[in-house]
PDB file of C-alpha atoms in Angstrom:
ATOM      1  CA  MET A  22      22.506  -7.594  -1.095  1.00  0.00           C
ATOM      2  CA  SER A  23      19.167  -8.848   0.170  1.00  0.00           C
ATOM      3  CA  TYR A  24      16.103  -7.543   1.967  1.00  0.00           C
ATOM      4  CA  LYS A  25      16.786  -6.923   5.677  1.00  0.00           C
ATOM      5  CA  SER A  26      13.425  -7.911   7.165  1.00  0.00           C
ATOM      6  CA  ILE A  27      12.895  -7.978  10.931  1.00  0.00           C
ATOM      7  CA  PHE A  28      10.728 -11.104  10.506  1.00  0.00           C
ATOM      8  CA  ARG A  29      12.057 -14.641  10.647  1.00  0.00           C
ATOM      9  CA  PRO A  30      13.217 -16.364   7.461  1.00  0.00           C
ATOM     10  CA  GLY A  31      10.677 -18.715   5.921  1.00  0.00           C
ATOM     11  CA  LEU A  32       7.726 -17.066   7.656  1.00  0.00           C
ATOM     12  CA  PHE A  33       5.576 -17.352   4.511  1.00  0.00           C
ATOM     13  CA  SER A  34       7.110 -20.463   2.951  1.00  0.00           C
ATOM     14  CA  GLY A  35       4.617 -22.336   0.788  1.00  0.00           C
ATOM     15  CA  GLN A  36       2.248 -19.370   0.665  1.00  0.00           C
ATOM     16  CA  VAL A  37       1.149 -17.222  -2.262  1.00  0.00           C
ATOM     17  CA  ALA A  38       0.723 -13.478  -1.829  1.00  0.00           C
ATOM     18  CA  VAL A  39      -0.952 -11.191  -4.367  1.00  0.00           C
ATOM     19  CA  VAL A  40       0.405  -7.632  -4.373  1.00  0.00           C
ATOM     20  CA  THR A  41      -1.398  -5.032  -6.472  1.00  0.00           C
ATOM     21  CA  GLY A  42       0.571  -2.026  -7.615  1.00  0.00           C
ATOM     22  CA  GLY A  43       3.580  -4.299  -7.326  1.00  0.00           C
ATOM     23  CA  GLY A  44       5.581  -2.590 -10.049  1.00  0.00           C
ATOM     24  CA  SER A  45       6.768   0.383  -8.014  1.00  0.00           C
ATOM     25  CA  GLY A  46       6.897   2.122  -4.658  1.00  0.00           C
ATOM     26  CA  ILE A  47       5.421   0.506  -1.573  1.00  0.00           C
ATOM     27  CA  GLY A  48       4.038  -2.409  -3.587  1.00  0.00           C
ATOM     28  CA  ARG A  49       7.442  -3.247  -5.004  1.00  0.00           C
ATOM     29  CA  CYS A  50       9.034  -3.035  -1.562  1.00  0.00           C
ATOM     30  CA  THR A  51       6.347  -5.222   0.033  1.00  0.00           C
ATOM     31  CA  ALA A  52       6.660  -7.796  -2.741  1.00  0.00           C
ATOM     32  CA  HIS A  53      10.400  -8.010  -2.102  1.00  0.00           C
ATOM     33  CA  GLU A  54       9.946  -8.438   1.646  1.00  0.00           C
ATOM     34  CA  LEU A  55       7.274 -11.129   1.286  1.00  0.00           C
ATOM     35  CA  SER A  56       9.452 -12.936  -1.239  1.00  0.00           C
ATOM     36  CA  SER A  57      12.472 -12.720   1.070  1.00  0.00           C
ATOM     37  CA  LEU A  58      10.346 -14.446   3.722  1.00  0.00           C
ATOM     38  CA  GLY A  59       9.504 -17.360   1.461  1.00  0.00           C
ATOM     39  CA  ALA A  60       6.261 -16.322  -0.231  1.00  0.00           C
ATOM     40  CA  THR A  61       5.596 -16.760  -3.917  1.00  0.00           C
ATOM     41  CA  VAL A  62       4.441 -13.330  -5.050  1.00  0.00           C
ATOM     42  CA  ALA A  63       1.900 -12.587  -7.771  1.00  0.00           C
ATOM     43  CA  LEU A  64       2.550  -9.045  -8.971  1.00  0.00           C
ATOM     44  CA  VAL A  65      -0.510  -7.228 -10.329  1.00  0.00           C
ATOM     45  CA  GLY A  66      -0.520  -3.870 -12.095  1.00  0.00           C
ATOM     46  CA  ARG A  67      -1.198  -2.012 -15.313  1.00  0.00           C
ATOM     47  CA  ASP A  68       2.403  -1.496 -16.443  1.00  0.00           C
ATOM     48  CA  GLU A  69       3.743  -4.787 -17.793  1.00  0.00           C
ATOM     49  CA  ALA A  70       7.307  -3.492 -18.081  1.00  0.00           C
ATOM     50  CA  ARG A  71       7.451  -2.437 -14.437  1.00  0.00           C
ATOM     51  CA  LEU A  72       5.992  -5.732 -13.283  1.00  0.00           C
ATOM     52  CA  ALA A  73       8.518  -7.643 -15.363  1.00  0.00           C
ATOM     53  CA  ALA A  74      11.356  -5.581 -13.883  1.00  0.00           C
ATOM     54  CA  VAL A  75      10.279  -6.337 -10.303  1.00  0.00           C
ATOM     55  CA  GLN A  76       9.759  -9.998 -11.178  1.00  0.00           C
ATOM     56  CA  ALA A  77      13.345 -10.085 -12.464  1.00  0.00           C
ATOM     57  CA  GLU A  78      14.627  -8.371  -9.301  1.00  0.00           C
ATOM     58  CA  ILE A  79      12.901 -10.952  -7.126  1.00  0.00           C
ATOM     59  CA  ALA A  80      14.263 -13.802  -9.229  1.00  0.00           C
ATOM     60  CA  GLN A  81      17.766 -12.360  -8.979  1.00  0.00           C
ATOM     61  CA  ALA A  82      17.363 -12.299  -5.183  1.00  0.00           C
ATOM     62  CA  GLY A  83      16.428 -15.994  -5.237  1.00  0.00           C
ATOM     63  CA  GLY A  84      12.660 -15.574  -4.908  1.00  0.00           C
ATOM     64  CA  GLU A  85       9.711 -16.600  -7.037  1.00  0.00           C
ATOM     65  CA  ALA A  86       7.222 -14.194  -8.591  1.00  0.00           C
ATOM     66  CA  SER A  87       4.779 -13.974 -11.470  1.00  0.00           C
ATOM     67  CA  SER A  88       3.449 -10.912 -13.311  1.00  0.00           C
ATOM     68  CA  HIS A  89      -0.189 -10.255 -14.163  1.00  0.00           C
ATOM     69  CA  ALA A  90      -1.163  -7.162 -16.147  1.00  0.00           C
ATOM     70  CA  CYS A  91      -4.557  -5.980 -14.937  1.00  0.00           C
ATOM     71  CA  ASP A  92      -6.575  -2.803 -14.567  1.00  0.00           C
ATOM     72  CA  ILE A  93      -8.148  -3.444 -11.174  1.00  0.00           C
ATOM     73  CA  ARG A  94     -10.994  -1.062 -12.031  1.00  0.00           C
ATOM     74  CA  GLU A  95     -12.351  -3.538 -14.609  1.00  0.00           C
ATOM     75  CA  GLU A  96     -14.433  -6.306 -13.031  1.00  0.00           C
ATOM     76  CA  ALA A  97     -13.941  -8.877 -15.784  1.00  0.00           C
ATOM     77  CA  ARG A  98     -10.181  -8.285 -15.851  1.00  0.00           C
ATOM     78  CA  VAL A  99      -9.939  -8.744 -12.099  1.00  0.00           C
ATOM     79  CA  ALA A 100     -11.882 -12.010 -12.225  1.00  0.00           C
ATOM     80  CA  ALA A 101      -9.686 -13.303 -15.052  1.00  0.00           C
ATOM     81  CA  THR A 102      -6.516 -12.278 -13.222  1.00  0.00           C
ATOM     82  CA  ILE A 103      -7.423 -14.058  -9.992  1.00  0.00           C
ATOM     83  CA  GLU A 104      -8.407 -17.127 -12.012  1.00  0.00           C
ATOM     84  CA  ALA A 105      -5.021 -17.034 -13.764  1.00  0.00           C
ATOM     85  CA  ILE A 106      -3.139 -16.691 -10.468  1.00  0.00           C
ATOM     86  CA  LEU A 107      -4.996 -19.669  -9.017  1.00  0.00           C
ATOM     87  CA  ALA A 108      -4.377 -21.711 -12.163  1.00  0.00           C
ATOM     88  CA  LEU A 109      -0.664 -20.935 -11.968  1.00  0.00           C
ATOM     89  CA  HIS A 110      -0.033 -21.163  -8.212  1.00  0.00           C
ATOM     90  CA  GLY A 111      -2.999 -23.157  -6.896  1.00  0.00           C
ATOM     91  CA  ARG A 112      -3.722 -20.917  -3.915  1.00  0.00           C
ATOM     92  CA  ILE A 113      -3.931 -17.337  -2.612  1.00  0.00           C
ATOM     93  CA  ASP A 114      -3.042 -16.927   1.055  1.00  0.00           C
ATOM     94  CA  ALA A 115      -2.632 -13.170   1.191  1.00  0.00           C
ATOM     95  CA  LEU A 116      -3.770 -10.090  -0.705  1.00  0.00           C
ATOM     96  CA  VAL A 117      -2.005  -6.746  -0.375  1.00  0.00           C
ATOM     97  CA  ASN A 118      -4.455  -4.253  -1.884  1.00  0.00           C
ATOM     98  CA  ASN A 119      -1.821  -1.614  -2.540  1.00  0.00           C
ATOM     99  CA  ALA A 120      -2.681  -0.257  -6.000  1.00  0.00           C
ATOM    100  CA  GLY A 121      -4.028   3.269  -6.185  1.00  0.00           C
ATOM    101  CA  GLY A 122      -3.356   6.758  -7.355  1.00  0.00           C
ATOM    102  CA  GLN A 123      -4.631  10.304  -7.411  1.00  0.00           C
ATOM    103  CA  PHE A 124      -3.923  13.784  -8.694  1.00  0.00           C
ATOM    104  CA  SER A 125      -3.790  17.060  -6.822  1.00  0.00           C
ATOM    105  CA  ALA A 126      -6.773  19.392  -7.225  1.00  0.00           C
ATOM    106  CA  PRO A 127      -9.160  21.364  -5.003  1.00  0.00           C
ATOM    107  CA  LEU A 128     -12.651  19.920  -4.747  1.00  0.00           C
ATOM    108  CA  ALA A 129     -14.224  22.714  -6.774  1.00  0.00           C
ATOM    109  CA  GLN A 130     -12.049  21.832  -9.780  1.00  0.00           C
ATOM    110  CA  ILE A 131     -12.530  18.048  -9.816  1.00  0.00           C
ATOM    111  CA  SER A 132     -14.720  16.847 -12.679  1.00  0.00           C
ATOM    112  CA  ALA A 133     -17.096  13.927 -12.370  1.00  0.00           C
ATOM    113  CA  LYS A 134     -14.769  11.948 -14.641  1.00  0.00           C
ATOM    114  CA  GLY A 135     -11.736  12.722 -12.481  1.00  0.00           C
ATOM    115  CA  TRP A 136     -13.606  11.913  -9.296  1.00  0.00           C
ATOM    116  CA  ASP A 137     -14.847   8.617 -10.692  1.00  0.00           C
ATOM    117  CA  ALA A 138     -11.391   7.619 -11.946  1.00  0.00           C
ATOM    118  CA  VAL A 139      -9.790   8.082  -8.519  1.00  0.00           C
ATOM    119  CA  VAL A 140     -12.634   6.409  -6.596  1.00  0.00           C
ATOM    120  CA  ARG A 141     -12.547   3.421  -8.950  1.00  0.00           C
ATOM    121  CA  ASN A 142      -8.778   3.182  -8.543  1.00  0.00           C
ATOM    122  CA  ASN A 143      -8.601   3.613  -4.764  1.00  0.00           C
ATOM    123  CA  LEU A 144     -11.837   1.962  -3.655  1.00  0.00           C
ATOM    124  CA  THR A 145     -13.715  -0.022  -6.286  1.00  0.00           C
ATOM    125  CA  GLY A 146     -10.614  -1.808  -7.575  1.00  0.00           C
ATOM    126  CA  GLY A 147      -9.597  -2.861  -4.091  1.00  0.00           C
ATOM    127  CA  PHE A 148     -13.081  -4.169  -3.405  1.00  0.00           C
ATOM    128  CA  LEU A 149     -13.081  -6.183  -6.635  1.00  0.00           C
ATOM    129  CA  MET A 150      -9.678  -7.723  -5.889  1.00  0.00           C
ATOM    130  CA  ALA A 151     -10.674  -8.626  -2.332  1.00  0.00           C
ATOM    131  CA  ARG A 152     -14.048 -10.027  -3.360  1.00  0.00           C
ATOM    132  CA  GLU A 153     -12.543 -12.271  -6.032  1.00  0.00           C
ATOM    133  CA  CYS A 154      -9.785 -13.537  -3.724  1.00  0.00           C
ATOM    134  CA  PHE A 155     -12.371 -14.291  -1.068  1.00  0.00           C
ATOM    135  CA  ASN A 156     -15.004 -15.913  -3.305  1.00  0.00           C
ATOM    136  CA  ARG A 157     -12.571 -17.948  -5.389  1.00  0.00           C
ATOM    137  CA  HIS A 158     -10.246 -19.225  -2.662  1.00  0.00           C
ATOM    138  CA  MET A 159     -10.125 -17.650   0.787  1.00  0.00           C
ATOM    139  CA  ALA A 160     -13.727 -18.440   1.735  1.00  0.00           C
ATOM    140  CA  GLY A 161     -12.879 -22.119   1.737  1.00  0.00           C
ATOM    141  CA  HIS A 162      -9.210 -22.030   2.727  1.00  0.00           C
ATOM    142  CA  GLY A 163      -8.653 -18.945   4.878  1.00  0.00           C
ATOM    143  CA  GLY A 164      -6.275 -16.086   4.327  1.00  0.00           C
ATOM    144  CA  ALA A 165      -5.532 -12.470   5.151  1.00  0.00           C
ATOM    145  CA  ILE A 166      -6.094  -9.184   3.340  1.00  0.00           C
ATOM    146  CA  VAL A 167      -4.423  -5.825   3.943  1.00  0.00           C
ATOM    147  CA  ASN A 168      -5.968  -2.763   2.318  1.00  0.00           C
ATOM    148  CA  MET A 169      -4.137   0.477   1.595  1.00  0.00           C
ATOM    149  CA  LEU A 170      -5.450   3.765   2.990  1.00  0.00           C
ATOM    150  CA  ALA A 171      -3.709   7.090   3.506  1.00  0.00           C
ATOM    151  CA  ASP A 172      -3.588   9.887   6.070  1.00  0.00           C
ATOM    152  CA  ILE A 173      -7.302  10.693   5.739  1.00  0.00           C
ATOM    153  CA  TRP A 174      -7.885  11.916   9.280  1.00  0.00           C
ATOM    154  CA  MET A 175      -9.537  15.354   9.438  1.00  0.00           C
ATOM    155  CA  GLY A 176      -9.895  15.476   5.662  1.00  0.00           C
ATOM    156  CA  MET A 177      -7.503  15.336   2.739  1.00  0.00           C
ATOM    157  CA  PRO A 178      -7.364  18.879   1.293  1.00  0.00           C
ATOM    158  CA  GLY A 179      -6.162  19.010  -2.296  1.00  0.00           C
ATOM    159  CA  MET A 180      -7.015  15.357  -2.821  1.00  0.00           C
ATOM    160  CA  GLY A 181     -10.608  15.105  -1.654  1.00  0.00           C
ATOM    161  CA  HIS A 182     -11.450  12.404  -4.197  1.00  0.00           C
ATOM    162  CA  SER A 183      -8.723  10.161  -2.813  1.00  0.00           C
ATOM    163  CA  GLY A 184      -9.640  10.968   0.782  1.00  0.00           C
ATOM    164  CA  ALA A 185     -13.252   9.952   0.182  1.00  0.00           C
ATOM    165  CA  ALA A 186     -12.202   6.734  -1.518  1.00  0.00           C
ATOM    166  CA  ARG A 187      -9.684   5.820   1.188  1.00  0.00           C
ATOM    167  CA  ALA A 188     -12.253   6.515   3.902  1.00  0.00           C
ATOM    168  CA  GLY A 189     -14.585   4.177   2.052  1.00  0.00           C
ATOM    169  CA  MET A 190     -11.857   1.546   2.031  1.00  0.00           C
ATOM    170  CA  LEU A 191     -11.612   1.811   5.810  1.00  0.00           C
ATOM    171  CA  ASN A 192     -15.329   1.131   6.182  1.00  0.00           C
ATOM    172  CA  PHE A 193     -15.091  -1.713   3.673  1.00  0.00           C
ATOM    173  CA  THR A 194     -12.250  -3.187   5.743  1.00  0.00           C
ATOM    174  CA  GLU A 195     -14.349  -3.079   8.904  1.00  0.00           C
ATOM    175  CA  THR A 196     -17.363  -4.618   7.171  1.00  0.00           C
ATOM    176  CA  ALA A 197     -15.371  -7.381   5.442  1.00  0.00           C
ATOM    177  CA  ALA A 198     -13.684  -8.274   8.734  1.00  0.00           C
ATOM    178  CA  LEU A 199     -17.131  -9.145  10.053  1.00  0.00           C
ATOM    179  CA  GLU A 200     -18.695 -10.755   6.986  1.00  0.00           C
ATOM    180  CA  TRP A 201     -15.635 -12.726   5.882  1.00  0.00           C
ATOM    181  CA  ALA A 202     -14.258 -14.009   9.181  1.00  0.00           C
ATOM    182  CA  PRO A 203     -12.200 -16.093   9.828  1.00  0.00           C
ATOM    183  CA  VAL A 204     -10.450 -14.469   6.857  1.00  0.00           C
ATOM    184  CA  ARG A 205      -8.738 -11.478   8.448  1.00  0.00           C
ATOM    185  CA  VAL A 206      -9.113  -8.059   6.810  1.00  0.00           C
ATOM    186  CA  ASN A 207      -7.060  -5.098   8.013  1.00  0.00           C
ATOM    187  CA  ALA A 208      -5.720  -1.825   6.674  1.00  0.00           C
ATOM    188  CA  VAL A 209      -2.637   0.370   6.842  1.00  0.00           C
ATOM    189  CA  ALA A 210      -2.700   4.143   6.521  1.00  0.00           C
ATOM    190  CA  PRO A 211       0.663   5.573   5.467  1.00  0.00           C
ATOM    191  CA  GLY A 212       1.371   9.230   5.902  1.00  0.00           C
ATOM    192  CA  TRP A 213       4.115  10.953   3.952  1.00  0.00           C
ATOM    193  CA  ILE A 214       6.403   8.202   2.695  1.00  0.00           C
ATOM    194  CA  ALA A 215       9.620   8.798   0.730  1.00  0.00           C
ATOM    195  CA  SER A 216       8.580   6.710  -2.243  1.00  0.00           C
ATOM    196  CA  SER A 217       8.877   6.959  -6.024  1.00  0.00           C
ATOM    197  CA  GLY A 218       5.292   8.229  -6.237  1.00  0.00           C
ATOM    198  CA  MET A 219       6.471  11.612  -4.950  1.00  0.00           C
ATOM    199  CA  ASP A 220       8.266  12.224  -8.239  1.00  0.00           C
ATOM    200  CA  ARG A 221       4.986  11.956 -10.178  1.00  0.00           C
ATOM    201  CA  TYR A 222       3.437  15.095  -8.764  1.00  0.00           C
ATOM    202  CA  PRO A 223       3.716  18.354 -10.770  1.00  0.00           C
ATOM    203  CA  PRO A 224       6.647  20.755 -10.296  1.00  0.00           C
ATOM    204  CA  HIS A 225       4.568  23.331  -8.403  1.00  0.00           C
ATOM    205  CA  MET A 226       4.228  20.826  -5.538  1.00  0.00           C
ATOM    206  CA  ARG A 227       7.986  20.325  -5.203  1.00  0.00           C
ATOM    207  CA  ALA A 228       8.560  22.899  -2.452  1.00  0.00           C
ATOM    208  CA  MET A 229       5.605  21.630  -0.433  1.00  0.00           C
ATOM    209  CA  ILE A 230       6.812  18.024  -0.662  1.00  0.00           C
ATOM    210  CA  ARG A 231      10.329  18.987   0.409  1.00  0.00           C
ATOM    211  CA  GLY A 232       8.922  20.724   3.503  1.00  0.00           C
ATOM    212  CA  LEU A 233       6.500  18.019   4.627  1.00  0.00           C
ATOM    213  CA  HIS A 234       8.828  16.738   7.339  1.00  0.00           C
ATOM    214  CA  ARG A 235       8.335  19.977   9.286  1.00  0.00           C
ATOM    215  CA  ASN A 236       4.713  18.980   9.917  1.00  0.00           C
ATOM    216  CA  VAL A 237       5.623  15.555  11.313  1.00  0.00           C
ATOM    217  CA  PRO A 238       6.345  15.238  15.066  1.00  0.00           C
ATOM    218  CA  LEU A 239       9.060  12.696  14.223  1.00  0.00           C
ATOM    219  CA  HIS A 240      10.563  15.324  11.866  1.00  0.00           C
ATOM    220  CA  ARG A 241      11.119  13.052   8.902  1.00  0.00           C
ATOM    221  CA  LEU A 242       9.263  11.165   6.210  1.00  0.00           C
ATOM    222  CA  GLY A 243       8.603   7.456   6.445  1.00  0.00           C
ATOM    223  CA  THR A 244      10.309   4.762   4.399  1.00  0.00           C
ATOM    224  CA  GLU A 245       8.733   2.150   2.162  1.00  0.00           C
ATOM    225  CA  SER A 246      10.161  -0.504   4.477  1.00  0.00           C
ATOM    226  CA  GLU A 247       8.266   0.907   7.446  1.00  0.00           C
ATOM    227  CA  VAL A 248       4.984   0.490   5.581  1.00  0.00           C
ATOM    228  CA  SER A 249       5.931  -2.966   4.346  1.00  0.00           C
ATOM    229  CA  ALA A 250       6.810  -4.095   7.879  1.00  0.00           C
ATOM    230  CA  ALA A 251       3.336  -3.151   9.111  1.00  0.00           C
ATOM    231  CA  ILE A 252       1.732  -5.003   6.199  1.00  0.00           C
ATOM    232  CA  VAL A 253       3.826  -8.109   6.804  1.00  0.00           C
ATOM    233  CA  PHE A 254       2.953  -8.065  10.502  1.00  0.00           C
ATOM    234  CA  LEU A 255      -0.771  -7.942   9.716  1.00  0.00           C
ATOM    235  CA  LEU A 256      -0.374 -10.900   7.354  1.00  0.00           C
ATOM    236  CA  SER A 257       1.661 -12.893   9.862  1.00  0.00           C
ATOM    237  CA  PRO A 258       0.509 -15.429  12.475  1.00  0.00           C
ATOM    238  CA  ALA A 259       1.388 -12.864  15.175  1.00  0.00           C
ATOM    239  CA  ALA A 260      -1.680 -10.885  14.058  1.00  0.00           C
ATOM    240  CA  ALA A 261      -4.017 -13.878  14.205  1.00  0.00           C
ATOM    241  CA  PHE A 262      -6.437 -12.046  16.527  1.00  0.00           C
ATOM    242  CA  ILE A 263      -6.293  -8.727  14.680  1.00  0.00           C
ATOM    243  CA  SER A 264      -9.013  -8.028  12.131  1.00  0.00           C
ATOM    244  CA  GLY A 265     -10.958  -4.931  11.173  1.00  0.00           C
ATOM    245  CA  ALA A 266      -8.082  -2.738  12.359  1.00  0.00           C
ATOM    246  CA  CYS A 267      -6.071   0.046  10.757  1.00  0.00           C
ATOM    247  CA  ILE A 268      -2.431   0.778  11.539  1.00  0.00           C
ATOM    248  CA  ARG A 269      -1.304   4.369  11.009  1.00  0.00           C
ATOM    249  CA  ILE A 270       2.245   4.777   9.691  1.00  0.00           C
ATOM    250  CA  ASP A 271       2.571   8.550   9.726  1.00  0.00           C
ATOM    251  CA  GLY A 272       5.017   9.734  12.383  1.00  0.00           C
ATOM    252  CA  ALA A 273       2.065  11.145  14.353  1.00  0.00           C
ATOM    253  CA  ALA A 274       1.433  13.833  11.730  1.00  0.00           C
ATOM    254  CA  PRO A 275      -2.360  13.851  12.319  1.00  0.00           C
ATOM    255  CA  ASN A 276      -1.666  14.574  16.005  1.00  0.00           C
ATOM    256  CA  ALA A 277      -0.063  17.927  15.206  1.00  0.00           C
ATOM    257  CA  LYS A 278      -2.660  20.468  16.364  1.00  0.00           C
ATOM    258  CA  ARG A 279      -3.007  24.111  15.427  1.00  0.00           C
ATOM    259  CA  VAL A 280      -3.555  25.008  19.076  1.00  0.00           C
ATOM    260  CA  TRP A 281      -0.132  23.518  19.898  1.00  0.00           C
ATOM    261  CA  PRO A 282       2.354  25.246  17.590  1.00  0.00           C
ATOM    262  CA  GLN A 283       5.324  23.031  18.439  1.00  0.00           C
ATOM    263  CA  VAL A 284       5.571  19.974  16.186  1.00  0.00           C
ATOM    264  CA  GLY A 285       7.684  17.494  18.117  1.00  0.00           C
ATOM    265  CA  SER A 286      10.956  18.379  19.764  1.00  0.00           C
ATOM    266  CA  GLY A 287      12.742  19.288  16.548  1.00  0.00           C
ATOM    267  CA  ARG A 288      14.646  16.013  16.302  1.00  0.00           C
ATOM    268  CA  ALA A 289      14.039  12.932  14.158  1.00  0.00           C
ATOM    269  CA  ASN A 290      14.211   9.327  15.260  1.00  0.00           C
ATOM    270  CA  ALA A 291      16.135   6.685  13.325  1.00  0.00           C
ATOM    271  CA  ALA A 292      14.344   5.361  10.254  1.00  0.00           C
ATOM    272  CA  PHE A 293      14.053   1.671   9.422  1.00  0.00           C
ATOM    273  CA  ASP A 294      15.088   0.957   5.844  1.00  0.00           C
ATOM    274  CA  GLY A 295      15.389  -2.743   5.098  1.00  0.00           C
ATOM    275  CA  PHE A 296      14.804  -2.528   1.348  1.00  0.00           C
ATOM    276  CA  HIS A 297      18.115  -3.090  -0.386  1.00  0.00           C
ATOM    277  CA  LEU A 298      16.886  -1.531  -3.649  1.00  0.00           C
ATOM    278  CA  ALA A 299      15.291   1.576  -2.139  1.00  0.00           C
ATOM    279  CA  ARG A 300      16.320   4.958  -3.477  1.00  0.00           C
ATOM    280  CA  THR A 301      15.574   8.517  -2.457  1.00  0.00           C
ATOM    281  CA  PRO A 302      12.910  10.185  -4.638  1.00  0.00           C
ATOM    282  CA  ASP A 303      14.419  12.870  -6.866  1.00  0.00           C
ATOM    283  CA  VAL A 304      12.227  15.546  -5.300  1.00  0.00           C
ATOM    284  CA  LEU A 305      13.788  14.893  -1.874  1.00  0.00           C
ATOM    285  CA  LYS A 306      17.430  14.778  -2.922  1.00  0.00           C
ATOM    286  CA  ASP A 307      19.488  17.501  -1.210  1.00  0.00           C
ATOM    287  CA  ALA A 308      16.376  18.596   0.709  1.00  0.00           C
TER     288      ALA A 308
END
């Protein structure tokens, strides 16, 4: 089995793509798709075992990848990691700023430490990765960056720390697209995606997660492949005149209005799932 990308084979041949958070979820899926299209992938993350597992998967599929353990929140570690990637591969053509994470809590119960941890993970770390890729290689050779957001429109109740950080990442994307041109900087904003991250939330959120599809006009959750496809498009030559933009991948969930009680027609459209190693999160099984 191999990745079933809609993009042409060899699209990224000879290129090197850095994928943060590449050990699981959307990052893992995106790394596989980029590899299937000819890119050499540098996997970055905190969990060495997960990175090694994805590296082995890519090798088994005939691709080339390297693993780089790094806490993207630490400036010195980020600089050393980008230096190591350049020493190993000689170039960085693309950065997928996918790494991030958050925990569920109302604003009134978030400590300064918890707030800072999420903002550093979802905003500061992405800035540091992008800055180092730009300063150390892309400024002189070109390239493309895709930053990860979320469904932040009209607030992010229960995860206000993440919402604030992701909104900051959108503004950073727009600013970098101006300051760093002709390097292209864009963002994607996934909504509710059936990914392994759903299994990391506490048990009391299980029922809510299983019912999320009812709030989506397309009446289903998205797939990792649907996010990866948007990322790959933004990195591709077809997006050569797109910079400073954000693509929503959310089934139109933010368009569901309280004044219009009907959410879609009640039917789902067909999902795209090109990732041959994808699996349904445990929380969604038999939903």
